Amino acid sequence: MTALINDYFKIGTIVKTQGLRGEVRVFPTTDEPSRFELLKSVQLFWDKKSAENSVYNIEKVRFHKNAVIIKFNGVDDCNAAEQLVGANIKILRKNALPLEEDEYYQADLLDLPVFTETGENLGTITKILQTGANDVYIVSNPNSKDLLIPAIKSCILSVKIAENSEDSKMIVHLLDGLREL
């Protein structure tokens, strides 16, 4: 069975080459950059909408500042590494790190419908900001301005991620002043 594009999680983007021996510099988009050390191979995607990809086996992983430096098997010089710049690094959902209670994959939250505890449809999550203290969900609705909802227990009452996306939703309590932001 062929995997669909939604079966993958993006964990990084190759932003440039590193040195002359075929290494690439990766901007990690995962909360756990150390997870790269656990991987034997990854899949590279050059188009967000396409499931066409190439599998690359990992030879070596190291870290430099906020970047992950990866050496792939068979990519042995700067010219070969240059061909990989711009590719998104993805893994299959089944290979993702397990979640703790009340944790969700960002990919599952994007486009999730958001309702108040009284049933008002606020819109859908269109972006997730990572602020350090807590994530902030940007909820967009074509009939009103975007809402910024902090991912804290006093705001997020429940999250239901169902196999049938029509049954998935987030229920929130809007703290005083959130509509005015």
mmCIF file of C-alpha atoms in Angstrom:
data_model
loop_
_atom_site.group_PDB
_atom_site.id
_atom_site.type_symbol
_atom_site.label_atom_id
_atom_site.label_comp_id
_atom_site.label_asym_id
_atom_site.label_seq_id
_atom_site.Cartn_x
_atom_site.Cartn_y
_atom_site.Cartn_z
ATOM 1 C CA MET A 1 0.000 0.000 0.000
ATOM 2 C CA THR A 2 1.358 3.416 -0.958
ATOM 3 C CA ALA A 3 1.557 6.025 1.785
ATOM 4 C CA LEU A 4 -0.337 9.283 1.305
ATOM 5 C CA ILE A 5 1.230 12.689 1.876
ATOM 6 C CA ASN A 6 -0.831 13.031 5.110
ATOM 7 C CA ASP A 7 0.825 9.875 6.455
ATOM 8 C CA TYR A 8 4.091 11.819 6.858
ATOM 9 C CA PHE A 9 5.329 14.305 9.435
ATOM 10 C CA LYS A 10 7.805 16.987 8.475
ATOM 11 C CA ILE A 11 10.708 17.050 10.929
ATOM 12 C CA GLY A 12 13.073 19.406 9.119
ATOM 13 C CA THR A 13 14.143 21.248 5.991
ATOM 14 C CA ILE A 14 17.552 21.080 4.334
ATOM 15 C CA VAL A 15 18.679 24.712 4.190
ATOM 16 C CA LYS A 16 22.248 24.481 2.868
ATOM 17 C CA THR A 17 25.318 22.344 2.468
ATOM 18 C CA GLN A 18 27.831 21.947 5.283
ATOM 19 C CA GLY A 19 31.484 21.612 4.372
ATOM 20 C CA LEU A 20 32.941 19.713 1.432
ATOM 21 C CA ARG A 21 32.161 16.081 2.346
ATOM 22 C CA GLY A 22 28.469 15.974 1.462
ATOM 23 C CA GLU A 23 26.898 16.983 4.763
ATOM 24 C CA VAL A 24 23.733 19.097 4.837
ATOM 25 C CA ARG A 25 22.505 21.625 7.376
ATOM 26 C CA VAL A 26 18.926 20.988 8.514
ATOM 27 C CA PHE A 27 16.553 23.421 10.184
ATOM 28 C CA PRO A 28 14.596 21.125 12.536
ATOM 29 C CA THR A 29 10.813 21.557 12.679
ATOM 30 C CA THR A 30 10.354 18.983 15.417
ATOM 31 C CA ASP A 31 10.168 19.696 19.138
ATOM 32 C CA GLU A 32 12.795 16.989 19.646
ATOM 33 C CA PRO A 33 15.790 17.549 17.323
ATOM 34 C CA SER A 34 17.594 14.724 19.127
ATOM 35 C CA ARG A 35 15.147 12.381 17.385
ATOM 36 C CA PHE A 36 17.374 12.582 14.282
ATOM 37 C CA GLU A 37 19.882 10.390 16.149
ATOM 38 C CA LEU A 38 17.255 7.638 16.385
ATOM 39 C CA LEU A 39 16.598 7.498 12.642
ATOM 40 C CA LYS A 40 18.280 5.140 10.186
ATOM 41 C CA SER A 41 16.647 6.716 7.121
ATOM 42 C CA VAL A 42 14.362 9.582 6.145
ATOM 43 C CA GLN A 43 12.353 10.573 3.117
ATOM 44 C CA LEU A 44 12.998 13.791 1.233
ATOM 45 C CA PHE A 45 10.144 15.674 -0.411
ATOM 46 C CA TRP A 46 10.619 18.588 -2.780
ATOM 47 C CA ASP A 47 6.942 19.486 -3.287
ATOM 48 C CA LYS A 48 4.463 19.968 -0.442
ATOM 49 C CA LYS A 49 1.554 18.553 -2.424
ATOM 50 C CA SER A 50 3.308 15.512 -3.862
ATOM 51 C CA ALA A 51 3.887 12.157 -2.228
ATOM 52 C CA GLU A 52 6.857 11.580 -4.549
ATOM 53 C CA ASN A 53 9.972 11.263 -2.476
ATOM 54 C CA SER A 54 13.365 9.679 -2.167
ATOM 55 C CA VAL A 55 14.613 7.583 0.743
ATOM 56 C CA TYR A 56 18.026 8.510 2.134
ATOM 57 C CA ASN A 57 19.914 6.416 4.661
ATOM 58 C CA ILE A 58 21.584 8.376 7.432
ATOM 59 C CA GLU A 59 25.298 7.808 7.956
ATOM 60 C CA LYS A 60 25.951 10.368 10.688
ATOM 61 C CA VAL A 61 24.116 13.054 12.702
ATOM 62 C CA ARG A 62 25.617 15.863 14.720
ATOM 63 C CA PHE A 63 24.385 19.165 16.101
ATOM 64 C CA HIS A 64 25.715 22.679 15.643
ATOM 65 C CA LYS A 65 23.949 25.561 17.404
ATOM 66 C CA ASN A 66 20.261 25.278 16.407
ATOM 67 C CA ALA A 67 20.917 23.120 13.338
ATOM 68 C CA VAL A 68 21.184 19.416 12.701
ATOM 69 C CA ILE A 69 24.067 18.359 10.456
ATOM 70 C CA ILE A 70 23.371 15.147 8.539
ATOM 71 C CA LYS A 71 25.605 13.005 6.363
ATOM 72 C CA PHE A 72 23.608 10.715 4.063
ATOM 73 C CA ASN A 73 25.029 7.492 2.594
ATOM 74 C CA GLY A 74 26.077 8.077 -1.006
ATOM 75 C CA VAL A 75 26.123 11.877 -0.726
ATOM 76 C CA ASP A 76 29.864 12.336 -0.637
ATOM 77 C CA ASP A 77 30.624 15.832 -1.865
ATOM 78 C CA CYS A 78 29.339 19.385 -1.834
ATOM 79 C CA ASN A 79 27.846 19.102 -5.341
ATOM 80 C CA ALA A 80 25.728 16.076 -4.403
ATOM 81 C CA ALA A 81 24.635 17.761 -1.162
ATOM 82 C CA GLU A 82 23.650 20.913 -3.085
ATOM 83 C CA GLN A 83 21.019 18.866 -4.952
ATOM 84 C CA LEU A 84 19.231 18.227 -1.635
ATOM 85 C CA VAL A 85 18.920 21.872 -0.540
ATOM 86 C CA GLY A 86 15.281 22.885 -0.170
ATOM 87 C CA ALA A 87 13.990 19.368 0.450
ATOM 88 C CA ASN A 88 11.681 18.714 3.388
ATOM 89 C CA ILE A 89 12.662 15.795 5.608
ATOM 90 C CA LYS A 90 9.698 13.659 6.580
ATOM 91 C CA ILE A 91 9.042 10.445 8.430
ATOM 92 C CA LEU A 92 6.030 8.170 8.436
ATOM 93 C CA ARG A 93 3.501 8.797 11.205
ATOM 94 C CA LYS A 94 4.147 5.289 12.550
ATOM 95 C CA ASN A 95 7.798 6.291 13.163
ATOM 96 C CA ALA A 96 6.932 9.437 15.107
ATOM 97 C CA LEU A 97 7.852 9.766 18.761
ATOM 98 C CA PRO A 98 5.063 8.652 21.102
ATOM 99 C CA LEU A 99 2.954 11.346 22.699
ATOM 100 C CA GLU A 100 2.368 12.028 26.369
ATOM 101 C CA GLU A 101 -1.112 12.660 27.739
ATOM 102 C CA ASP A 102 -2.624 15.914 26.396
ATOM 103 C CA GLU A 103 0.015 16.133 23.632
ATOM 104 C CA TYR A 104 -0.879 16.204 19.947
ATOM 105 C CA TYR A 105 1.014 16.233 16.687
ATOM 106 C CA GLN A 106 0.850 19.671 15.100
ATOM 107 C CA ALA A 107 -0.193 18.088 11.815
ATOM 108 C CA ASP A 108 -3.338 16.777 13.551
ATOM 109 C CA LEU A 109 -4.212 20.195 14.977
ATOM 110 C CA LEU A 110 -3.913 22.197 11.770
ATOM 111 C CA ASP A 111 -7.336 22.684 10.146
ATOM 112 C CA LEU A 112 -9.017 21.387 13.317
ATOM 113 C CA PRO A 113 -12.422 23.054 13.928
ATOM 114 C CA VAL A 114 -12.559 25.047 17.167
ATOM 115 C CA PHE A 115 -15.732 25.604 19.208
ATOM 116 C CA THR A 116 -16.477 27.382 22.464
ATOM 117 C CA GLU A 117 -17.918 25.433 25.360
ATOM 118 C CA THR A 118 -21.336 26.867 24.380
ATOM 119 C CA GLY A 119 -21.035 25.491 20.817
ATOM 120 C CA GLU A 120 -20.031 28.659 18.953
ATOM 121 C CA ASN A 121 -17.928 27.835 15.877
ATOM 122 C CA LEU A 122 -14.793 29.992 16.114
ATOM 123 C CA GLY A 123 -13.152 28.684 12.924
ATOM 124 C CA THR A 124 -10.195 26.389 12.317
ATOM 125 C CA ILE A 125 -6.596 26.298 13.494
ATOM 126 C CA THR A 126 -4.517 27.678 10.623
ATOM 127 C CA LYS A 127 -1.173 28.156 12.331
ATOM 128 C CA ILE A 128 0.626 27.227 15.544
ATOM 129 C CA LEU A 129 3.061 29.670 17.110
ATOM 130 C CA GLN A 130 5.708 28.276 19.419
ATOM 131 C CA THR A 131 6.424 30.937 22.023
ATOM 132 C CA GLY A 132 8.542 29.106 24.566
ATOM 133 C CA ALA A 133 6.071 29.238 27.448
ATOM 134 C CA ASN A 134 3.244 27.567 25.525
ATOM 135 C CA ASP A 135 2.029 27.210 21.969
ATOM 136 C CA VAL A 136 -0.541 29.668 20.626
ATOM 137 C CA TYR A 137 -3.163 28.503 18.151
ATOM 138 C CA ILE A 138 -4.243 30.953 15.472
ATOM 139 C CA VAL A 139 -7.907 30.294 14.767
ATOM 140 C CA SER A 140 -9.189 31.755 11.515
ATOM 141 C CA ASN A 141 -12.757 32.392 10.480
ATOM 142 C CA PRO A 142 -13.687 34.158 7.230
ATOM 143 C CA ASN A 143 -16.382 36.149 9.085
ATOM 144 C CA SER A 144 -14.171 37.592 11.827
ATOM 145 C CA LYS A 145 -10.593 38.445 12.714
ATOM 146 C CA ASP A 146 -8.167 35.731 13.760
ATOM 147 C CA LEU A 147 -8.201 34.622 17.384
ATOM 148 C CA LEU A 148 -5.029 33.821 19.305
ATOM 149 C CA ILE A 149 -5.731 31.016 21.755
ATOM 150 C CA PRO A 150 -2.996 29.972 24.184
ATOM 151 C CA ALA A 151 -2.496 26.225 24.540
ATOM 152 C CA ILE A 152 -3.060 26.181 28.285
ATOM 153 C CA LYS A 153 -5.404 24.006 30.352
ATOM 154 C CA SER A 154 -7.609 26.944 31.364
ATOM 155 C CA CYS A 155 -8.368 27.606 27.663
ATOM 156 C CA ILE A 156 -8.243 24.194 25.973
ATOM 157 C CA LEU A 157 -11.033 22.128 27.482
ATOM 158 C CA SER A 158 -10.870 19.135 25.141
ATOM 159 C CA VAL A 159 -9.337 17.919 21.899
ATOM 160 C CA LYS A 160 -10.815 15.095 19.894
ATOM 161 C CA ILE A 161 -8.722 13.704 17.037
ATOM 162 C CA ALA A 162 -10.781 11.094 15.191
ATOM 163 C CA GLU A 163 -9.994 8.949 12.168
ATOM 164 C CA ASN A 164 -12.976 10.555 10.491
ATOM 165 C CA SER A 165 -11.871 14.200 10.409
ATOM 166 C CA GLU A 166 -15.520 15.351 10.523
ATOM 167 C CA ASP A 167 -15.656 14.081 14.122
ATOM 168 C CA SER A 168 -12.463 15.906 15.169
ATOM 169 C CA LYS A 169 -12.706 19.177 17.096
ATOM 170 C CA MET A 170 -11.298 21.339 19.857
ATOM 171 C CA ILE A 171 -13.451 22.824 22.616
ATOM 172 C CA VAL A 172 -12.123 26.006 24.225
ATOM 173 C CA HIS A 173 -12.973 28.420 26.995
ATOM 174 C CA LEU A 174 -12.278 31.958 25.843
ATOM 175 C CA LEU A 175 -10.588 33.870 28.637
ATOM 176 C CA ASP A 176 -11.638 37.475 29.117
ATOM 177 C CA GLY A 177 -9.997 39.710 26.537
ATOM 178 C CA LEU A 178 -9.020 37.019 24.017
ATOM 179 C CA ARG A 179 -11.512 38.309 21.430
ATOM 180 C CA GLU A 180 -9.991 41.789 21.681
ATOM 181 C CA LEU A 181 -6.396 40.739 20.900
#
